[in-house]
XYZ file of C-alpha atoms in Angstrom:
636
model
C 162.970 30.761 -108.194
C 160.594 30.596 -104.831
C 157.727 28.392 -105.288
C 153.955 28.249 -104.067
C 154.197 29.476 -100.437
C 155.024 33.123 -101.062
C 153.111 35.807 -102.379
C 155.625 36.540 -104.919
C 154.591 33.471 -106.967
C 151.711 35.627 -108.717
C 154.211 38.357 -109.897
C 156.707 35.691 -110.853
C 154.045 33.856 -113.246
C 153.402 37.058 -115.054
C 156.915 37.579 -116.416
C 159.922 35.290 -117.671
C 159.172 32.335 -115.277
C 155.868 31.455 -116.638
C 157.941 30.382 -120.161
C 160.386 28.256 -117.627
C 157.877 26.563 -115.781
C 156.086 25.839 -119.404
C 158.880 24.146 -120.611
C 159.602 22.621 -117.549
C 155.766 20.934 -117.551
C 156.607 19.519 -121.084
C 158.456 16.776 -119.924
C 155.790 15.652 -117.625
C 155.977 11.559 -117.601
C 153.239 9.265 -117.950
C 151.098 8.916 -114.962
C 152.107 6.226 -112.048
C 149.714 3.498 -112.263
C 150.999 1.287 -109.489
C 148.526 0.731 -106.844
C 151.216 -0.105 -104.079
C 151.432 1.715 -100.678
C 154.513 3.324 -101.631
C 154.986 5.009 -105.060
C 158.428 6.068 -106.414
C 160.069 7.416 -109.129
C 163.440 8.452 -110.115
C 164.662 11.380 -112.242
C 167.328 13.999 -112.648
C 169.205 12.111 -109.722
C 166.629 12.383 -107.030
C 164.468 9.660 -105.831
C 160.996 10.375 -104.610
C 158.524 8.297 -102.367
C 155.094 9.127 -102.136
C 152.728 7.819 -99.602
C 149.322 8.557 -98.616
C 147.600 6.601 -95.546
C 144.445 6.948 -93.324
C 144.822 7.876 -89.706
C 143.712 4.730 -88.002
C 140.663 5.057 -85.829
C 139.973 2.099 -83.415
C 136.822 0.251 -84.814
C 137.491 1.792 -88.373
C 138.395 0.469 -91.587
C 142.134 0.936 -92.417
C 141.499 1.753 -95.674
C 141.761 5.493 -97.279
C 138.147 6.906 -97.552
C 136.626 10.261 -98.528
C 136.339 12.741 -96.130
C 138.351 10.452 -93.629
C 142.001 11.943 -92.410
C 144.758 11.095 -94.086
C 148.530 11.959 -93.717
C 150.317 12.903 -97.227
C 153.870 12.009 -97.149
C 157.127 12.576 -99.518
C 160.562 11.526 -98.964
C 162.763 13.150 -101.255
C 166.791 12.139 -101.114
C 169.700 12.349 -103.659
C 169.785 9.000 -105.545
C 173.624 8.393 -105.561
C 174.409 9.398 -101.642
C 170.832 8.524 -100.374
C 171.331 12.019 -98.749
C 167.886 13.675 -97.788
C 167.231 16.735 -99.940
C 166.026 19.414 -97.176
C 164.459 22.716 -97.695
C 163.409 21.868 -101.401
C 159.751 22.909 -100.900
C 157.742 20.503 -103.578
C 154.799 21.502 -104.915
C 151.674 19.301 -104.657
C 148.070 19.487 -105.752
C 145.536 16.563 -105.966
C 142.588 16.441 -108.380
C 140.267 14.173 -109.114
C 140.565 12.199 -112.243
C 137.886 12.764 -115.130
C 138.181 9.994 -117.577
C 141.624 7.798 -118.449
C 144.633 9.154 -116.812
C 147.385 10.239 -119.599
C 150.433 12.495 -119.884
C 148.421 15.306 -121.579
C 145.738 15.823 -118.901
C 148.613 15.588 -116.137
C 150.489 18.265 -118.067
C 147.348 20.455 -118.569
C 146.457 20.045 -114.884
C 149.788 21.378 -113.662
C 149.837 24.088 -116.055
C 146.437 25.658 -114.718
C 147.465 25.193 -111.143
C 150.635 26.934 -111.753
C 148.730 29.724 -113.381
C 146.729 30.345 -110.427
C 143.345 30.872 -112.050
C 140.384 30.984 -109.882
C 138.402 29.135 -111.799
C 140.701 26.107 -112.212
C 141.010 24.752 -108.928
C 142.281 21.594 -107.598
C 140.252 19.374 -105.371
C 143.096 19.831 -102.326
C 145.768 22.037 -102.722
C 148.901 21.213 -100.307
C 150.646 24.357 -101.295
C 148.829 26.901 -100.033
C 147.046 29.007 -96.953
C 144.474 30.746 -96.621
C 143.660 33.976 -94.861
C 140.761 34.380 -93.098
C 138.788 37.767 -91.480
C 136.537 37.869 -88.446
C 134.403 40.304 -89.567
C 131.861 42.704 -88.118
C 128.737 41.115 -90.013
C 127.600 37.796 -89.695
C 130.378 36.130 -91.841
C 134.219 35.188 -92.138
C 135.882 36.063 -95.432
C 138.237 33.551 -96.704
C 140.988 34.893 -99.134
C 143.495 33.186 -101.373
C 146.997 34.951 -101.316
C 148.249 32.789 -104.071
C 146.072 34.545 -106.885
C 148.150 37.699 -106.152
C 147.422 40.908 -103.835
C 146.801 44.261 -104.546
C 143.196 43.763 -104.907
C 140.963 41.589 -103.220
C 141.245 37.844 -103.725
C 137.837 36.563 -102.095
C 137.509 33.263 -102.201
C 134.342 32.818 -100.482
C 132.292 33.700 -97.314
C 131.333 31.679 -94.432
C 127.967 32.617 -93.196
C 127.530 32.617 -89.666
C 124.155 32.641 -87.370
C 125.637 36.108 -85.813
C 128.923 37.983 -85.967
C 131.866 36.016 -83.982
C 133.993 37.018 -81.314
C 136.950 34.401 -81.019
C 137.863 31.381 -83.020
C 140.320 28.374 -82.632
C 141.396 25.938 -85.226
C 141.741 22.348 -84.659
C 144.417 21.316 -87.066
C 144.071 17.584 -86.918
C 140.892 17.120 -89.155
C 140.523 20.645 -90.472
C 138.336 22.326 -88.200
C 137.627 26.009 -87.017
C 135.147 26.609 -83.978
C 133.977 30.063 -83.809
C 132.116 31.789 -80.813
C 128.909 33.597 -81.619
C 127.783 35.477 -78.131
C 124.782 37.038 -79.287
C 123.193 33.525 -80.258
C 124.847 31.303 -77.492
C 126.552 29.345 -79.837
C 129.763 27.943 -81.598
C 129.974 27.669 -85.170
C 131.822 24.398 -86.495
C 133.250 25.322 -89.574
C 134.868 22.739 -92.073
C 138.090 24.475 -93.695
C 137.935 22.154 -96.897
C 134.682 23.204 -98.076
C 134.328 26.643 -96.078
C 130.889 25.490 -94.751
C 129.205 25.736 -91.310
C 128.780 21.940 -90.528
C 127.279 22.368 -86.687
C 126.358 25.110 -84.312
C 126.566 24.137 -80.804
C 124.974 25.325 -77.786
C 127.656 26.440 -75.810
C 126.404 28.136 -72.472
C 125.503 31.651 -72.063
C 127.690 34.577 -73.663
C 130.184 32.139 -74.992
C 133.545 34.326 -75.792
C 136.854 33.337 -75.620
C 137.503 29.487 -77.339
C 140.684 27.520 -76.669
C 141.678 24.183 -77.441
C 143.713 21.994 -74.780
C 147.184 21.093 -76.010
C 145.830 17.422 -77.653
C 143.311 18.893 -78.975
C 140.425 16.542 -77.416
C 138.421 19.125 -75.884
C 137.495 22.805 -76.856
C 137.402 24.982 -73.979
C 134.687 27.863 -74.007
C 134.365 30.772 -71.906
C 130.853 31.876 -70.371
C 130.956 35.455 -69.556
C 127.253 35.528 -68.539
C 124.699 33.858 -65.952
C 124.708 32.037 -62.861
C 126.935 29.153 -64.539
C 129.407 31.751 -65.567
C 132.543 29.502 -66.275
C 133.615 27.059 -69.286
C 131.469 24.718 -71.401
C 133.909 21.661 -72.672
C 133.029 20.266 -76.329
C 134.836 16.881 -77.303
C 136.131 17.789 -80.429
C 135.379 14.320 -82.300
C 131.876 13.831 -81.293
C 130.948 17.783 -80.986
C 128.726 17.148 -77.947
C 129.424 18.719 -74.839
C 130.817 16.728 -72.065
C 130.756 19.120 -69.166
C 130.032 22.457 -67.700
C 132.070 24.034 -64.727
C 131.201 27.208 -63.115
C 134.242 28.946 -62.049
C 133.522 32.593 -60.911
C 132.058 35.843 -62.456
C 133.206 38.011 -65.769
C 135.204 37.356 -68.807
C 137.219 34.289 -68.858
C 140.730 33.564 -70.324
C 141.939 30.164 -70.587
C 145.353 28.162 -70.370
C 146.286 24.446 -69.746
C 149.342 22.530 -68.166
C 151.335 20.798 -71.366
C 150.464 17.316 -70.123
C 146.408 18.186 -70.316
C 145.956 17.299 -66.802
C 144.853 20.640 -65.456
C 142.764 24.063 -67.292
C 143.121 27.542 -65.608
C 140.605 29.654 -65.950
C 140.618 33.592 -65.138
C 137.472 35.195 -63.676
C 137.662 39.157 -64.366
C 135.432 40.213 -61.939
C 136.136 38.074 -59.072
C 139.906 38.534 -59.523
C 140.492 34.711 -59.246
C 142.170 31.871 -61.503
C 140.391 28.612 -60.981
C 142.272 25.479 -61.594
C 140.051 22.348 -63.172
C 140.828 18.806 -63.390
C 140.244 17.880 -67.053
C 139.766 14.289 -66.461
C 137.199 14.965 -63.811
C 135.791 18.098 -65.185
C 135.668 19.631 -61.784
C 137.120 22.678 -60.270
C 140.017 22.165 -57.631
C 140.725 25.579 -56.288
C 140.284 29.374 -56.807
C 143.389 31.389 -56.558
C 142.894 35.035 -55.576
C 145.177 37.114 -57.852
C 143.488 40.666 -57.817
C 140.875 41.898 -59.982
C 140.060 42.832 -62.446
C 142.152 39.669 -64.228
C 142.119 40.454 -67.516
C 144.705 38.290 -69.156
C 146.976 35.223 -68.884
C 149.894 33.549 -70.960
C 151.580 30.329 -70.230
C 155.613 30.409 -70.186
C 157.146 26.976 -71.274
C 160.667 27.901 -69.951
C 159.394 28.766 -66.356
C 156.161 26.232 -66.448
C 154.524 29.201 -64.964
C 151.283 31.154 -65.738
C 151.378 34.951 -65.694
C 148.350 36.860 -64.960
C 147.409 40.645 -65.533
C 145.627 42.672 -62.976
C 144.744 45.985 -65.205
C 143.804 47.527 -61.906
C 146.909 47.889 -60.196
C 149.319 46.628 -62.756
C 150.856 43.474 -61.329
C 151.675 40.603 -62.894
C 150.834 37.343 -60.814
C 152.927 34.195 -61.117
C 151.470 31.035 -60.483
C 153.368 27.754 -60.973
C 151.681 24.856 -62.897
C 153.026 22.342 -60.757
C 152.294 23.088 -57.307
C 149.268 25.568 -58.553
C 150.627 28.166 -56.106
C 151.438 31.686 -56.474
C 155.097 32.118 -56.394
C 155.529 35.977 -56.988
C 154.158 39.242 -58.599
C 155.805 41.597 -60.990
C 154.834 45.307 -60.288
C 154.096 47.659 -63.315
C 151.595 50.557 -63.808
C 147.869 50.400 -63.638
C 146.700 50.293 -67.165
C 148.176 46.641 -68.731
C 145.111 44.231 -69.759
C 147.149 41.766 -72.246
C 150.321 39.329 -71.586
C 152.118 37.443 -74.214
C 155.450 35.232 -74.328
C 157.941 35.309 -77.175
C 159.239 31.993 -78.671
C 161.105 30.164 -76.421
C 158.843 31.300 -73.625
C 161.685 33.448 -71.894
C 160.642 37.005 -72.846
C 157.063 38.505 -71.570
C 155.167 41.350 -73.123
C 152.547 43.366 -71.260
C 151.451 46.586 -73.658
C 149.944 49.563 -71.521
C 147.561 51.772 -73.536
C 147.033 54.128 -70.676
C 150.971 54.777 -70.090
C 152.097 54.352 -73.866
C 154.566 51.589 -72.674
C 155.115 48.138 -72.941
C 156.782 46.272 -70.124
C 159.413 43.463 -70.688
C 160.086 40.814 -68.196
C 162.252 37.803 -68.136
C 160.392 34.675 -66.995
C 163.931 32.803 -66.284
C 164.164 35.661 -63.143
C 160.780 36.719 -62.998
C 162.027 40.436 -63.184
C 160.983 43.292 -65.192
C 163.790 44.225 -68.007
C 162.451 46.726 -70.090
C 160.215 49.793 -70.156
C 159.751 50.463 -74.116
C 157.981 53.648 -74.793
C 155.229 52.962 -77.678
C 153.122 55.829 -78.270
C 148.963 56.182 -79.234
C 147.882 53.262 -76.961
C 149.421 49.876 -77.482
C 147.428 46.915 -77.105
C 148.313 43.994 -79.141
C 151.459 41.759 -79.517
C 152.274 39.162 -82.038
C 155.640 37.633 -83.066
C 157.858 36.079 -85.567
C 161.176 34.265 -84.652
C 162.867 37.540 -84.495
C 160.624 40.279 -83.910
C 157.878 41.149 -81.531
C 155.276 43.307 -82.990
C 153.107 45.920 -81.164
C 150.043 47.383 -82.538
C 148.733 50.930 -81.246
C 145.227 51.456 -81.658
C 145.701 55.168 -81.644
C 148.181 55.044 -84.872
C 148.791 53.726 -88.121
C 152.379 52.692 -87.035
C 153.234 49.103 -85.883
C 156.387 48.958 -83.520
C 158.807 46.140 -84.141
C 161.360 45.109 -81.134
C 163.757 42.915 -82.224
C 164.070 40.253 -79.885
C 168.002 39.214 -79.938
C 168.459 42.912 -78.502
C 166.315 42.409 -75.219
C 169.523 41.128 -73.084
C 170.818 44.566 -73.805
C 169.172 48.011 -75.238
C 165.926 47.103 -77.105
C 166.290 48.072 -80.509
C 162.928 49.437 -82.111
C 161.561 50.250 -85.648
C 158.471 51.175 -86.989
C 156.322 50.589 -90.434
C 153.005 52.079 -91.399
C 150.095 49.477 -90.857
C 147.338 51.120 -92.650
C 146.056 54.489 -93.592
C 143.859 55.235 -90.631
C 144.226 54.566 -86.776
C 142.506 51.186 -85.942
C 140.556 53.003 -83.065
C 138.526 54.867 -85.708
C 136.850 51.781 -86.717
C 133.277 52.302 -85.584
C 132.969 49.119 -84.038
C 134.442 47.466 -80.815
C 137.514 45.227 -81.349
C 137.487 41.399 -81.170
C 138.968 39.539 -78.183
C 140.991 37.617 -81.237
C 144.016 38.544 -82.815
C 144.587 41.067 -84.796
C 148.039 40.316 -85.913
C 149.502 36.931 -86.789
C 152.794 35.640 -88.245
C 152.402 34.327 -91.836
C 153.715 30.807 -92.828
C 157.115 32.326 -94.619
C 158.145 33.116 -90.958
C 159.620 36.350 -91.655
C 156.169 38.204 -92.234
C 152.983 39.149 -90.533
C 149.749 39.769 -91.347
C 147.498 42.568 -89.855
C 143.883 43.653 -89.986
C 143.090 47.355 -89.934
C 139.083 47.451 -89.317
C 139.274 51.245 -89.835
C 140.520 50.812 -93.398
C 139.223 47.142 -94.000
C 142.349 46.142 -94.971
C 144.724 43.019 -94.309
C 148.284 44.238 -94.752
C 151.145 41.880 -95.602
C 154.608 42.903 -94.160
C 157.797 41.466 -94.477
C 160.689 41.802 -92.253
C 163.423 44.295 -93.607
C 160.993 46.484 -95.687
C 160.026 49.923 -94.872
C 156.346 49.422 -95.423
C 153.692 46.356 -96.160
C 154.400 44.584 -99.434
C 150.525 44.341 -100.491
C 147.267 44.205 -98.965
C 143.961 42.565 -99.538
C 140.670 44.288 -99.847
C 137.823 42.971 -97.549
C 135.118 44.978 -99.587
C 133.800 47.279 -97.224
C 133.681 44.385 -94.038
C 135.429 45.266 -90.886
C 138.181 42.658 -90.359
C 138.118 42.320 -86.449
C 140.496 39.465 -86.375
C 142.675 37.662 -88.951
C 143.816 33.952 -89.149
C 145.805 31.886 -91.355
C 144.842 28.101 -92.268
C 147.769 26.591 -93.577
C 147.297 23.849 -95.872
C 151.203 23.332 -96.983
C 153.366 20.628 -96.791
C 155.864 20.920 -93.873
C 159.271 19.405 -93.591
C 158.755 17.004 -90.630
C 162.343 15.562 -90.745
C 165.559 16.000 -93.424
C 164.113 15.184 -96.440
C 160.451 14.397 -95.646
C 158.041 16.453 -96.186
C 154.178 15.666 -94.870
C 150.796 17.085 -94.102
C 147.125 15.785 -93.206
C 144.442 16.141 -95.085
C 141.146 14.803 -96.429
C 140.017 13.795 -99.798
C 136.641 15.386 -100.617
C 134.780 12.521 -102.724
C 135.448 9.169 -103.113
C 137.323 8.106 -106.560
C 140.947 8.159 -108.294
C 143.209 11.073 -107.615
C 145.876 12.573 -109.788
C 148.771 13.499 -107.239
C 150.696 16.349 -109.357
C 154.122 16.691 -107.910
C 156.627 19.709 -108.674
C 160.012 20.173 -107.650
C 161.767 23.463 -108.264
C 165.374 22.724 -107.737
C 166.209 20.430 -109.398
C 163.483 20.921 -111.590
C 161.435 17.425 -111.871
C 157.808 16.984 -112.465
C 155.635 13.534 -112.038
C 152.007 12.640 -111.208
C 151.276 9.621 -108.728
C 147.775 8.578 -107.907
C 145.516 7.779 -104.978
C 142.115 6.038 -104.683
C 139.387 7.144 -101.912
C 136.775 4.367 -101.062
C 133.164 5.559 -100.436
C 132.759 6.281 -96.692
C 129.485 4.763 -95.551
C 129.459 7.573 -92.552
C 129.232 10.197 -95.258
C 125.913 11.452 -95.990
C 125.873 12.215 -99.819
C 123.537 14.826 -101.453
C 121.242 13.830 -104.165
C 122.532 13.932 -107.452
C 122.158 17.355 -108.826
C 120.148 16.870 -112.545
C 122.440 19.406 -114.245
C 126.146 20.206 -114.615
C 127.298 23.832 -115.255
C 130.335 24.724 -117.589
C 130.845 28.540 -117.900
C 132.331 29.156 -121.254
C 133.541 32.901 -121.994
C 134.526 33.225 -117.832
C 137.802 34.714 -118.977
C 136.073 37.648 -121.045
C 136.432 41.163 -118.809
C 133.807 42.539 -117.027
C 133.486 46.249 -117.366
C 130.946 48.668 -115.585
C 128.010 49.907 -117.308
C 129.226 47.878 -120.086
C 127.325 44.374 -121.777
C 129.132 41.158 -120.513
C 127.860 38.367 -122.579
C 127.389 35.505 -120.167
C 127.636 31.936 -121.892
C 127.400 28.690 -120.162
C 126.555 25.306 -121.094
C 124.017 22.871 -119.005
C 124.804 19.252 -119.253
C 122.287 16.648 -118.025
C 124.135 14.584 -115.626
C 122.271 11.429 -115.994
C 122.770 10.949 -119.787
C 125.756 13.638 -119.902
C 124.329 15.092 -123.051
C 123.627 18.850 -123.495
C 120.437 19.973 -122.258
C 118.977 22.684 -124.454
C 115.340 22.515 -123.504
C 114.949 24.401 -120.068
C 112.712 27.131 -120.358
C 113.281 28.821 -116.762
C 117.304 28.741 -116.307
C 117.400 31.646 -114.015
C 120.855 33.757 -113.418
C 121.542 35.596 -109.815
C 124.034 38.084 -110.254
C 125.134 39.645 -106.852
C 128.068 42.326 -105.757
C 129.650 40.340 -103.258
C 129.073 43.092 -100.445
C 125.257 42.037 -101.015
C 124.227 45.484 -101.802
C 123.343 45.012 -105.383
C 121.590 41.993 -107.226
C 119.726 41.334 -110.194
C 117.904 38.114 -111.447
C 117.284 37.586 -114.985
C 116.354 34.449 -117.345
C 118.907 33.006 -119.814
C 117.963 32.181 -123.149
C 118.486 28.937 -124.995
C 120.861 29.054 -127.912
C 121.162 25.569 -128.909
C 123.480 22.422 -127.695
C 123.063 23.313 -124.330
C 124.529 26.779 -124.763
C 122.626 29.384 -122.463
C 123.229 33.330 -122.869
C 122.372 36.178 -120.989
C 123.658 40.057 -121.319
C 124.775 41.379 -117.746
C 125.320 44.796 -116.950
C 126.871 46.010 -113.711
C 126.775 49.143 -111.872
C 129.731 49.837 -109.956
C 133.249 48.314 -109.757
C 134.012 45.348 -107.595
C 133.571 41.467 -107.195
C 130.512 39.878 -108.655
C 129.209 35.923 -108.072
C 126.924 34.935 -110.848
C 124.571 31.678 -109.843
C 122.169 29.680 -111.987
C 119.274 27.755 -111.040
C 116.380 25.884 -112.718
C 113.173 24.996 -110.652
C 111.843 22.860 -112.968
C 115.184 20.638 -112.882
C 114.906 20.814 -109.129
C 118.191 22.952 -109.010
C 118.844 25.806 -106.743
C 121.322 28.406 -106.728
C 123.308 26.915 -104.226
C 123.931 23.686 -105.919
C 125.750 24.495 -108.914
C 129.136 25.905 -109.038
C 129.609 29.701 -108.981
C 131.333 32.333 -111.317
C 133.331 34.968 -110.020
C 134.011 37.969 -111.972
C 136.118 41.209 -110.693
C 135.520 44.526 -112.936
C 138.242 46.157 -114.895
C 138.873 49.573 -115.664
């Protein structure tokens, strides 16, 4: 049974596998109590070592603290032979301990996490990844695929000041940067909390955003004004450290692998600007031909490839000499260029000619012209295929990379119900297709359908889809939180514990089947500004009751005084906001106290969809945003 990282988990848990897992969990041992740096346990001939260590910063405490980056690591060996166990895919959750630790608590936590219940989530999930959709509205949809597919699994919405144009994620500290051209800012999103933590002034009309290889600086292309060029932001301090004027028009960005130089295209001028990163100053401009619409780096050739859409040339620039070495000739209409893994094969789609040009960076020669109908415009890759989206068709073409030394093998699959070009708004410059973490599958956003499709190689059609609730997904991204095997038998990732306190680290191995609970303690972080303590805590009581359209739903919840930990029954102004996720319908009502801290309200919703329920009490100083929301999905 595959565990956690695939969409098949939800289906598996709904059949006989759930019984097996519950029997497995019954054997959970007592929580490890040791406080040592390395915690170990042995079972079924397997040795597991667990460590969690803060990433050391100069001048900062070396203790594990809340909101501080830490490396989680599991080393798994065969006990007898000491052979590392590779490819075993452990499942791990971290959740803050509530009261005394015991075997029963640990067992119940693992069981609830395996069941994938939206209302019983760990503080940190090291098994999952999230799908993000950059919408036509001023928000980002966050979807949790582990809860299944076929209907929307919207976890939350990240609210922006204005619609985003491009985005990039900094994996080392789980930040997401989103350009917002209409307000001349870049939003900084914490992908732990899914909140915007800052809005940075980033020059005029910020569009393309890229991180240099070491992620020290964020580079923002400014597409308008006298200072058209780039704004440079320190990703640690979130301060602008430089602005460099390069030339006119839209800008695309690339970097040398040693972080010494940044390369910026200037579309209207038809030039490539070379910037010294240490000095944050322009070194030179190379004339490549206007309009310069795209640039890609080949690690194999150590060269940049720039597209000229007007005459169809691809200019090759050596990153060491910073000189033009040759030009490849295609036909006018190419606007994009991408390289397959390994950096040998370059792909340049031409929507005007209904063709994809494939060239070999090892020889700098055109290898193939593949016919792809209906306006091919975007490229994505897995290790096996190049995926080509056509804006005028629902079909996605797949070109098998292993056949490029001979005659390319091309297959197709349907990527939606409506051609993407029929979407009412222009496409974002961000990627509309991305590989999924499984490695043999892709995620494709279709803005005309308002759907994200999940396709696995070898299938005739997508395996599933994710609704975006009438929002147009203009781009899609994966935020991967899962443990990765960094060396044989060693599984690691970087994370942050959201609050101070003791955490249970629940560990589950599928083959051989073993479970265990370690522990970790995060100290208070003096650099973290804590919000004022909320006067009330809420417990939703009948959250598993089904919500049906036009039928009464009995909402019941309990309020607890956080100071005394006693039920709070005497609040007269407990108000409930019920809202359709799209925001087109909402209703406010006062709940009634029925004793012992329990409050009730009859709800009736007008249409199918996903609903959010919020609770507030002004007399207690508690607003809607301060208490956890309840998410309800209508059923037929």
